[in-house]
Short mmCIF file of N, CA, C and O in Angstrom, two decimals:
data_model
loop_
_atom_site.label_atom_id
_atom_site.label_comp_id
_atom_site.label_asym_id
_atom_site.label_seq_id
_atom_site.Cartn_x
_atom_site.Cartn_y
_atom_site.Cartn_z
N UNK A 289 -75.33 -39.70 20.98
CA UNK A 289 -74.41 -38.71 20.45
C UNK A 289 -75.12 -37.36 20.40
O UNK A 289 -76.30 -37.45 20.04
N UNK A 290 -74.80 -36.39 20.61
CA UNK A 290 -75.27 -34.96 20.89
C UNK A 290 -74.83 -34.33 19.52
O UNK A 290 -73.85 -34.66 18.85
N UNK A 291 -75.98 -33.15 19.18
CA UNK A 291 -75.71 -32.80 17.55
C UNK A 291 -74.55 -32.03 17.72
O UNK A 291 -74.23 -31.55 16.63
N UNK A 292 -74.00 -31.80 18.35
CA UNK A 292 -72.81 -30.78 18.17
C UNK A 292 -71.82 -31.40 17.07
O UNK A 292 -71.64 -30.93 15.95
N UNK A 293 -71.07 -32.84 17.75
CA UNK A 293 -70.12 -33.16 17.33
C UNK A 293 -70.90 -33.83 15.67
O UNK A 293 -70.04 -34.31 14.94
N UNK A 294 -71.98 -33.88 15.23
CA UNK A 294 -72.06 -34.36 14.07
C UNK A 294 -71.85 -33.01 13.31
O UNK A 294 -70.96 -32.93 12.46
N UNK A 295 -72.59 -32.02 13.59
CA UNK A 295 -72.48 -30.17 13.15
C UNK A 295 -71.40 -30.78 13.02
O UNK A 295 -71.40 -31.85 12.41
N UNK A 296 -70.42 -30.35 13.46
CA UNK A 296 -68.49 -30.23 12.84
C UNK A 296 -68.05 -31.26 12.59
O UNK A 296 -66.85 -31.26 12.88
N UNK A 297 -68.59 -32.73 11.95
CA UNK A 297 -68.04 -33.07 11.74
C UNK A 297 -68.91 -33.26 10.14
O UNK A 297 -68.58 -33.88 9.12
N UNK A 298 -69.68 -32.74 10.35
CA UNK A 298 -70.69 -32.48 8.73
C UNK A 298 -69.91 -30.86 8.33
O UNK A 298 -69.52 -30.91 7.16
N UNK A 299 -69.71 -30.02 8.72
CA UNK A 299 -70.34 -28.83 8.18
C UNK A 299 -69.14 -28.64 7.45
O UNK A 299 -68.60 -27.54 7.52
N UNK A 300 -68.69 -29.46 6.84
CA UNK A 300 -67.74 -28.95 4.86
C UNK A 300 -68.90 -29.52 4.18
O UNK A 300 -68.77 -29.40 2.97
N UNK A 301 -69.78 -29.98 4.46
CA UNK A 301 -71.06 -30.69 3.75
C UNK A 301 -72.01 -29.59 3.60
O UNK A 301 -72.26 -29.20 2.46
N UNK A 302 -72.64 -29.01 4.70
CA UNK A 302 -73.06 -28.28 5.05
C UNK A 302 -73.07 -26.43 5.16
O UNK A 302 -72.66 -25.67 6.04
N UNK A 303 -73.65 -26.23 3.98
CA UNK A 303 -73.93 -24.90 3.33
C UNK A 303 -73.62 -23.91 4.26
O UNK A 303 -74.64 -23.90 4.96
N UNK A 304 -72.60 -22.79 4.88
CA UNK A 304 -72.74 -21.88 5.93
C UNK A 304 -73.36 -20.59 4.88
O UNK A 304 -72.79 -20.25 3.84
N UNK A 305 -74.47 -20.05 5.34
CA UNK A 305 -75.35 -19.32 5.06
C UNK A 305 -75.26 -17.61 5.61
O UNK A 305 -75.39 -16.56 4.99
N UNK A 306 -74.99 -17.90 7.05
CA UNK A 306 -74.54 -16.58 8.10
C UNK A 306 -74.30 -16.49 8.86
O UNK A 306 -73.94 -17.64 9.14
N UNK A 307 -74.06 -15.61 10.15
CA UNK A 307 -72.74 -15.59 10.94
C UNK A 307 -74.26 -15.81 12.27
O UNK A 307 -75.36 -15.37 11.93
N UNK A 308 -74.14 -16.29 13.27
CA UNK A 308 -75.14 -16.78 14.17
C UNK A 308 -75.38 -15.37 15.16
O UNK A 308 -74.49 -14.59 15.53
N UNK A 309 -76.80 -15.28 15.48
CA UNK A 309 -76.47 -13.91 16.14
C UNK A 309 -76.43 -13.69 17.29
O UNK A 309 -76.47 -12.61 17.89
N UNK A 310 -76.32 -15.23 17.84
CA UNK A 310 -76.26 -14.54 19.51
C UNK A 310 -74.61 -14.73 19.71
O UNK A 310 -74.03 -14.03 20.53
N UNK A 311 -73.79 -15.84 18.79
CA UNK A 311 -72.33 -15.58 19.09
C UNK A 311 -71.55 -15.24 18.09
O UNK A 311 -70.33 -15.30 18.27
N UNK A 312 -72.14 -14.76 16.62
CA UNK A 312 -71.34 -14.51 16.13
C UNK A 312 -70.19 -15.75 15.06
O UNK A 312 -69.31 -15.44 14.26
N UNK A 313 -70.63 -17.06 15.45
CA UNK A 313 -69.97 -18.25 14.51
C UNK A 313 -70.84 -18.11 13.46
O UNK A 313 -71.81 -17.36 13.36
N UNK A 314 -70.27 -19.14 12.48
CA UNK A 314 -70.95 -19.57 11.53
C UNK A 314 -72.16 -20.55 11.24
O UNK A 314 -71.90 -21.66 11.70
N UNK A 315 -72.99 -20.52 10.83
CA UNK A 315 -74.89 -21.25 10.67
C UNK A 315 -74.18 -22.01 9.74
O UNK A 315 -73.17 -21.58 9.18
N UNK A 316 -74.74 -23.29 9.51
CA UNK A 316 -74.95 -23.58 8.78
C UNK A 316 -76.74 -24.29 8.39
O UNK A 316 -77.75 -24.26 9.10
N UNK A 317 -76.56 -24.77 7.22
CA UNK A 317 -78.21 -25.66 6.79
C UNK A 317 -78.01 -27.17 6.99
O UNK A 317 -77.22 -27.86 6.34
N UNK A 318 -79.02 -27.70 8.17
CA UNK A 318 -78.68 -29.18 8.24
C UNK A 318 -80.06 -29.61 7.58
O UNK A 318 -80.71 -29.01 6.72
N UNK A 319 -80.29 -30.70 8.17
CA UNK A 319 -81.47 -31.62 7.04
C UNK A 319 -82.87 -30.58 7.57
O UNK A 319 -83.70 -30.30 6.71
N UNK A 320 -83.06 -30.02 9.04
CA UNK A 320 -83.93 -30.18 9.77
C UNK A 320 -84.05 -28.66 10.23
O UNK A 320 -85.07 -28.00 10.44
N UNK A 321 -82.89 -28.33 10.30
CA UNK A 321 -82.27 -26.96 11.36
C UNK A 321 -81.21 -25.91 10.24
O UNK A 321 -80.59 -26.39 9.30
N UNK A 322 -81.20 -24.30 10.65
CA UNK A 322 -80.03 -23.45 10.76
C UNK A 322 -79.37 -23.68 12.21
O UNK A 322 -79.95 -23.31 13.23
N UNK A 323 -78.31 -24.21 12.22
CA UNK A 323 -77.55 -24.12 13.17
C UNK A 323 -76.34 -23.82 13.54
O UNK A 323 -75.48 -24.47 12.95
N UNK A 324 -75.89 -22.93 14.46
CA UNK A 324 -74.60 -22.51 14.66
C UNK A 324 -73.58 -23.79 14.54
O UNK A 324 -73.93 -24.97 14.54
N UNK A 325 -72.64 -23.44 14.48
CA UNK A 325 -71.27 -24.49 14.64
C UNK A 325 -70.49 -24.77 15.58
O UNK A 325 -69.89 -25.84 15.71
N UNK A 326 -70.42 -23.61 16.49
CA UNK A 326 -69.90 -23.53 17.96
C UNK A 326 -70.86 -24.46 18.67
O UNK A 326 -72.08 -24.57 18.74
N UNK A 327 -69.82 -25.08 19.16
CA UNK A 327 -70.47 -25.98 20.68
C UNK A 327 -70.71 -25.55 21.71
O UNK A 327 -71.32 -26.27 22.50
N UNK A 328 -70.32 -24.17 22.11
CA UNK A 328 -70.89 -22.83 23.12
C UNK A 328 -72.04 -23.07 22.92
O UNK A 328 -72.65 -23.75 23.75
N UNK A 329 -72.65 -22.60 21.85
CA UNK A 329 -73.56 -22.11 21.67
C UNK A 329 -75.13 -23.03 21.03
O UNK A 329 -75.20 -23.91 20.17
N UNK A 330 -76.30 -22.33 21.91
CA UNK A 330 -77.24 -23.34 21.70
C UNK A 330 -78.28 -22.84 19.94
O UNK A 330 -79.47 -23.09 19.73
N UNK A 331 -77.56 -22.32 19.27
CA UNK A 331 -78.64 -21.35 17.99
C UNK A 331 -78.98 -22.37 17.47
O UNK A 331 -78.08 -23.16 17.21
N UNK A 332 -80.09 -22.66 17.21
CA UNK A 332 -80.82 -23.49 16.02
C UNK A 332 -82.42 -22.98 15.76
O UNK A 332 -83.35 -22.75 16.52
N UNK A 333 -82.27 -22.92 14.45
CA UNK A 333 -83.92 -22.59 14.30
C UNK A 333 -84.50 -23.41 12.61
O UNK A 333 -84.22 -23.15 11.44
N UNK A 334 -85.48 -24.54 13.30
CA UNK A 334 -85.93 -25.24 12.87
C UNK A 334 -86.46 -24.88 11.39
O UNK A 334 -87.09 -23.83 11.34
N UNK A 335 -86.31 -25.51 10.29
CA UNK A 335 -86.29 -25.40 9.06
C UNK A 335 -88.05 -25.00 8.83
O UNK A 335 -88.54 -24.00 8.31
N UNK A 336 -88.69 -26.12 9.41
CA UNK A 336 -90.12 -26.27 9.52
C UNK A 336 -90.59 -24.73 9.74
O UNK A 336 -91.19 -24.13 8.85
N UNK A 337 -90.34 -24.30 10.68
CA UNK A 337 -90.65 -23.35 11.46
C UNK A 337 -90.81 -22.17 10.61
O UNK A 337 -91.74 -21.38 10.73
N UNK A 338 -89.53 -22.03 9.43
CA UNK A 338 -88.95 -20.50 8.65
C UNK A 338 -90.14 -21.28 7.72
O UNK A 338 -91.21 -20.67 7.82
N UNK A 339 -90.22 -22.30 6.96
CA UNK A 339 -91.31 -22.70 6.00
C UNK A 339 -92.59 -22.43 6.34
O UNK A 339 -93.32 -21.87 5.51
N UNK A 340 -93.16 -22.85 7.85
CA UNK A 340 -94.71 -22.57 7.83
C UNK A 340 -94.44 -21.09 8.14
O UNK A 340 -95.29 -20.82 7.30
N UNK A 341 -94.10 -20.08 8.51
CA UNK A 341 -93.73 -19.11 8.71
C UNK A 341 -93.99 -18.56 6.73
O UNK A 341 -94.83 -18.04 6.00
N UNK A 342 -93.39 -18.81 6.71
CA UNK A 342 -93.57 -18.02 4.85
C UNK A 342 -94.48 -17.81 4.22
O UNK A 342 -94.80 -16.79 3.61
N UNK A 343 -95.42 -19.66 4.39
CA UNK A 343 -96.50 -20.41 4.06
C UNK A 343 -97.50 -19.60 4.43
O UNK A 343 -98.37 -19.17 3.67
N UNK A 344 -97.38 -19.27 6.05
CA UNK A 344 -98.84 -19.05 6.58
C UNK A 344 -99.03 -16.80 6.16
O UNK A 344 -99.96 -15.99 6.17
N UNK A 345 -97.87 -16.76 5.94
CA UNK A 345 -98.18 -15.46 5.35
C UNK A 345 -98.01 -15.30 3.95
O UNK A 345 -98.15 -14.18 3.47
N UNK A 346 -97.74 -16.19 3.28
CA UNK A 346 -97.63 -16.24 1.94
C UNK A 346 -96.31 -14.98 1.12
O UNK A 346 -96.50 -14.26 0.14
N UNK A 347 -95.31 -15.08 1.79
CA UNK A 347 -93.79 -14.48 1.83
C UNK A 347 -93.36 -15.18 0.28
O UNK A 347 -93.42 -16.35 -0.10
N UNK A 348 -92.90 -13.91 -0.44
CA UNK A 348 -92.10 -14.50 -2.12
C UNK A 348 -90.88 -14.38 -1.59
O UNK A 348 -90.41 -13.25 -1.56
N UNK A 349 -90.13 -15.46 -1.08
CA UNK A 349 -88.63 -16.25 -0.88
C UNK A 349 -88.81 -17.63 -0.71
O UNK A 349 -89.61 -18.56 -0.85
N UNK A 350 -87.62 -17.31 -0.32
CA UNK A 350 -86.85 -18.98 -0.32
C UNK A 350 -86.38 -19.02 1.04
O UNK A 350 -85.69 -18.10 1.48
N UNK A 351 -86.80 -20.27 1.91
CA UNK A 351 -86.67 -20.63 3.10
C UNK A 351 -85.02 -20.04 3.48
O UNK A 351 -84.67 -19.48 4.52
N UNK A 352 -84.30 -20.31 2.46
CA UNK A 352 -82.40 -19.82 3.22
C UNK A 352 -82.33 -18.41 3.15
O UNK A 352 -81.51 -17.75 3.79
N UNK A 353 -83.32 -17.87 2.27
CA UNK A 353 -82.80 -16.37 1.89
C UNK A 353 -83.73 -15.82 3.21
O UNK A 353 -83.18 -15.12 4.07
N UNK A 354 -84.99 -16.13 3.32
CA UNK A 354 -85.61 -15.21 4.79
C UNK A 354 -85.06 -15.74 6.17
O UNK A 354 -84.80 -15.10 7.19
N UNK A 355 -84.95 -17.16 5.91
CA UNK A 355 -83.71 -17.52 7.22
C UNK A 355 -82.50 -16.50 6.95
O UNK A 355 -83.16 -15.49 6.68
N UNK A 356 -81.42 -16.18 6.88
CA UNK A 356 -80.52 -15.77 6.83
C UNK A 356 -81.04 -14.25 7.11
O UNK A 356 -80.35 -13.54 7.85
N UNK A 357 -82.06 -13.80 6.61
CA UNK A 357 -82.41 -12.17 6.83
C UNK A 357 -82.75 -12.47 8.36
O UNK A 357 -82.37 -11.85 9.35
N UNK A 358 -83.49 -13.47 8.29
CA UNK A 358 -83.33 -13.26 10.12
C UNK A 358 -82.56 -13.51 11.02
O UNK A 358 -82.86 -13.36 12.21
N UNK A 359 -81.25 -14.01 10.57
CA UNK A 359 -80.13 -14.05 11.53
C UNK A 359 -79.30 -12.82 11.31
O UNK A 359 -78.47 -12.35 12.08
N UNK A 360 -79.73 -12.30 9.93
CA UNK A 360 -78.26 -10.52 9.67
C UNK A 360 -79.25 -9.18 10.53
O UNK A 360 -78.61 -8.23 10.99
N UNK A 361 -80.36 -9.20 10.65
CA UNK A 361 -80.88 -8.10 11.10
C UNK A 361 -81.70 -8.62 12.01
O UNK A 361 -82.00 -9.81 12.11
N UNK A 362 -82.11 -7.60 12.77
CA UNK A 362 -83.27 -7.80 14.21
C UNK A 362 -84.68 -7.54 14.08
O UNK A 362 -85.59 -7.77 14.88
N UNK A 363 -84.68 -6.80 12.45
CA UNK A 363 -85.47 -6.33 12.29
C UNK A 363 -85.91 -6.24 10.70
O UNK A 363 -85.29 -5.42 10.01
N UNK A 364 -86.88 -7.00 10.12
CA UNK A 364 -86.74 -7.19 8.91
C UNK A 364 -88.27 -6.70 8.57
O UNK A 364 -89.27 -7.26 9.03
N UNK A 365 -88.28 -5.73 7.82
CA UNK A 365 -89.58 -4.98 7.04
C UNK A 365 -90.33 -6.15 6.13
O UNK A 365 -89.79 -6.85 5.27
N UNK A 366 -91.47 -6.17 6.47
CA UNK A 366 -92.33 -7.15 5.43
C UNK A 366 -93.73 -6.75 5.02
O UNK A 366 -94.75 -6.72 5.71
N UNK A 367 -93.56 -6.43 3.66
CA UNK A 367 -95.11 -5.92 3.28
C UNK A 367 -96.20 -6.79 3.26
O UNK A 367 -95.98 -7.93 3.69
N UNK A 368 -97.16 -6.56 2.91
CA UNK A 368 -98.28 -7.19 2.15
C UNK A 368 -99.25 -8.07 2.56
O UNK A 368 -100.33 -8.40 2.06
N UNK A 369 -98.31 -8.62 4.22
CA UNK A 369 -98.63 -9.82 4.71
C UNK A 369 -100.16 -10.54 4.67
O UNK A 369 -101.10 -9.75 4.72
N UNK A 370 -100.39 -11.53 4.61
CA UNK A 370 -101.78 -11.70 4.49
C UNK A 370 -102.02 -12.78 6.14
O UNK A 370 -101.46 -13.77 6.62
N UNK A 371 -103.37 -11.71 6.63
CA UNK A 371 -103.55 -12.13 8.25
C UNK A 371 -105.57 -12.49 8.02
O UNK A 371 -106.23 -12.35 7.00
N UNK A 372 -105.90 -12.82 8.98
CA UNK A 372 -107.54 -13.41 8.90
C UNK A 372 -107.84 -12.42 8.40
O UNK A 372 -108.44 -12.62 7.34
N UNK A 373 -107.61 -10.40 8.87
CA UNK A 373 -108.53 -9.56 8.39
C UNK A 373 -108.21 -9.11 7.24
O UNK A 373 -109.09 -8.33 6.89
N UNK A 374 -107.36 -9.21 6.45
CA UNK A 374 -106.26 -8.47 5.43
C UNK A 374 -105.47 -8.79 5.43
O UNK A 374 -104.95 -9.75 6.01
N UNK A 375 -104.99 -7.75 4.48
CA UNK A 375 -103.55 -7.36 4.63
C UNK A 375 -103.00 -6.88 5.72
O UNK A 375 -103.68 -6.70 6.73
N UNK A 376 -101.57 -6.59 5.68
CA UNK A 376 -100.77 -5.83 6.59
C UNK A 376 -99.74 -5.80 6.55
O UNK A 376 -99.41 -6.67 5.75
N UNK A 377 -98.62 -5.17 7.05
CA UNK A 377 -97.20 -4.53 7.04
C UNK A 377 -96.55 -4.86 8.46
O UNK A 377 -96.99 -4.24 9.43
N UNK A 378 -95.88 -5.48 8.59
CA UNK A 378 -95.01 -5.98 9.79
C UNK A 378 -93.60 -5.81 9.65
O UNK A 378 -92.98 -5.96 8.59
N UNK A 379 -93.13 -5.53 10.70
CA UNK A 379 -91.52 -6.04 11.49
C UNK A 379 -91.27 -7.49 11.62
O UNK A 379 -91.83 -7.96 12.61
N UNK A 380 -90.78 -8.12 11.10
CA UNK A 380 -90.28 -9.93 11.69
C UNK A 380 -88.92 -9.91 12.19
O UNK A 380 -88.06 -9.26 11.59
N UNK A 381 -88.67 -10.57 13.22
CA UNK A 381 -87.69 -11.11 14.05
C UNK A 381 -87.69 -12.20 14.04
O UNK A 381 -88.35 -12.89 13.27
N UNK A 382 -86.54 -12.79 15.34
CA UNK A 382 -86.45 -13.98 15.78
C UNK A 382 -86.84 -13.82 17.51
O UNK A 382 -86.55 -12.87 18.23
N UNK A 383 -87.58 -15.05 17.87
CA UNK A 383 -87.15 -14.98 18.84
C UNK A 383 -87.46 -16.27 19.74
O UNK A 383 -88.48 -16.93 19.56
N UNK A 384 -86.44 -16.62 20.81
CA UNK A 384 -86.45 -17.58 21.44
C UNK A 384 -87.18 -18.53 22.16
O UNK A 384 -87.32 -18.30 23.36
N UNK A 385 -87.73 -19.69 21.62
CA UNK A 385 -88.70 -20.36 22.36
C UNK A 385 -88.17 -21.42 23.38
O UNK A 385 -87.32 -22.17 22.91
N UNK A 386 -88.42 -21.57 24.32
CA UNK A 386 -88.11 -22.89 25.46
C UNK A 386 -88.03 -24.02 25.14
O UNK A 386 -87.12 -24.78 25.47
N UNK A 387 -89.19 -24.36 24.29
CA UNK A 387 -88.79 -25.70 23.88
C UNK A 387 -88.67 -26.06 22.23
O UNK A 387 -88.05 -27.02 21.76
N UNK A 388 -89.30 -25.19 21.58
CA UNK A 388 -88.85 -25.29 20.44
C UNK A 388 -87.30 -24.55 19.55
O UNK A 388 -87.12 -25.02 18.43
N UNK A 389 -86.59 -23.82 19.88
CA UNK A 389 -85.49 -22.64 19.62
C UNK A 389 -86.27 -21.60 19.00
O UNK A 389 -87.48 -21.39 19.04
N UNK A 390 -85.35 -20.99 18.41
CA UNK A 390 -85.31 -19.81 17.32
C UNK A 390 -86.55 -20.05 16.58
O UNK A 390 -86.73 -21.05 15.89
N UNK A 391 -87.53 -18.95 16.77
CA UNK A 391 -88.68 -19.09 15.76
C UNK A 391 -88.74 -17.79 15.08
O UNK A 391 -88.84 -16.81 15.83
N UNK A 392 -88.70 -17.57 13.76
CA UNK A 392 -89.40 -16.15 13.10
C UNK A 392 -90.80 -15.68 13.73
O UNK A 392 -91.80 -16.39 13.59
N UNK A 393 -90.85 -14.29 14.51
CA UNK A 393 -92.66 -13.83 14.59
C UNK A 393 -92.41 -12.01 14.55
O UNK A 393 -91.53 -11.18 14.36
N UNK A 394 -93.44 -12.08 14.77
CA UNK A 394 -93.90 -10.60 14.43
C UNK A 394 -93.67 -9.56 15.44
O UNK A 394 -94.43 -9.56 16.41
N UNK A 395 -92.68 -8.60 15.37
CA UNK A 395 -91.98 -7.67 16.56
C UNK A 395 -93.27 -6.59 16.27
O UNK A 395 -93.57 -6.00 17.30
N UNK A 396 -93.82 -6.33 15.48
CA UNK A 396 -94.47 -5.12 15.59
C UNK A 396 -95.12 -4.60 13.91
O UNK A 396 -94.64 -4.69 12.78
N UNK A 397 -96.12 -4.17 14.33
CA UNK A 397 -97.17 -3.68 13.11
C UNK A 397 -96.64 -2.31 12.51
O UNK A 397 -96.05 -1.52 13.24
N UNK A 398 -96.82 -2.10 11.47
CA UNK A 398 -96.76 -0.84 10.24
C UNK A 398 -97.75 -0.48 9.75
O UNK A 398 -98.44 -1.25 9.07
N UNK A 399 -98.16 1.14 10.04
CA UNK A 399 -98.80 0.84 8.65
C UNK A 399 -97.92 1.14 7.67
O UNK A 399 -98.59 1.21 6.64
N UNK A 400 -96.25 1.47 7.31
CA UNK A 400 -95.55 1.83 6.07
C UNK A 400 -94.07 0.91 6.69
O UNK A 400 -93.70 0.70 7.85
N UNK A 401 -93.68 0.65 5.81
CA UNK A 401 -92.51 0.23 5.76
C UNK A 401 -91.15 0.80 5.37
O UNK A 401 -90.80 0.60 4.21
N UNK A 402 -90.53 1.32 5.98
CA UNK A 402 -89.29 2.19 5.71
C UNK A 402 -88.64 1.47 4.44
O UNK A 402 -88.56 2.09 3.38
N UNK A 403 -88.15 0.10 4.56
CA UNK A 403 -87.29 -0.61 3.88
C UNK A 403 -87.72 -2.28 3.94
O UNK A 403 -87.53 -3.05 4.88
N UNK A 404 -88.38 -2.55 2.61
CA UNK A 404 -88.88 -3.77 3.34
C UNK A 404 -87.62 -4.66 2.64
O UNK A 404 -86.96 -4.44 1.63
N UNK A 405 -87.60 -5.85 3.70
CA UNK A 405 -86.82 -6.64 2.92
C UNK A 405 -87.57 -7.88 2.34
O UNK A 405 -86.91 -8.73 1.74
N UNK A 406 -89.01 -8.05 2.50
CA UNK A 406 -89.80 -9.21 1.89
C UNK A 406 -90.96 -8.79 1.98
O UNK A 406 -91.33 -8.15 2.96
N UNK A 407 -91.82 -9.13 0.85
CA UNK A 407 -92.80 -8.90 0.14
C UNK A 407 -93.89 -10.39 -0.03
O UNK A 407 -93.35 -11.39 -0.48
N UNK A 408 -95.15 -10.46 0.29
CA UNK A 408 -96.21 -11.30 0.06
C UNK A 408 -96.73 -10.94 -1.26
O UNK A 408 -96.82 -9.85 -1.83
N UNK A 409 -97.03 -12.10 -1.57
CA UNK A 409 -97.80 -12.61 -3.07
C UNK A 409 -99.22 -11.07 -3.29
O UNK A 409 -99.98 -11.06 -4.26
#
């Protein structure tokens, strides 16, 4: 069975969080994945992924709230980050992997942040 048809036939179960950004349906939160609801469409980005992602920079949220910032914007301000040399100030996105999907990484360095939308410990 292919996850599509379980997606819709779960997702009144299943939390919709935000609107998917390459088509525009609705995400929802499965056990594992954010995933779109449309059967068009291939969006999923692995739960694991937004967690060690947080983890390894030490990000103050919650796995749905920085998931969801990365499906409403392209471009999400993040202070404080902690990297081998320091600190630092980054841009986070999404972006598409081959074999894994949708991963959060780093579009580009700051040194200031216009508008951040997440902050490290």
């Amino acid at each position: 069975m292919s996850p599509e048809p379980l997606i819709e036939a779960n997702t009144e179960k299943n939390e919709i969080i935000a609107k998917c950004p390459v088509c525009k349906t609705d995400v929802c939160v499965t056990e594992k994945s954010y995933r779109c609801t449309s059967k068009e469409c291939d969006f999923y980005l692995p739960r694991q992924q937004v967690a060690r992602f947080i983890e390894q920079f030490q990000l103050e949220t919650s796995d749905n709230l920085f998931a969801t910032g990365l499906m409403k914007r392209k471009k999400n301000g993040c202070e404080n980050l902690l990297g081998k040399r320091g600190r630092f100030n980054a841009y986070v996105g999404l972006n598409k992997h081959e074999k894994y999907g949708w991963q959060p990484h780093i579009i580009a360095f700051a040194k200031t942040i216009d508008s951040a939308h997440f902050r490290a410990h």
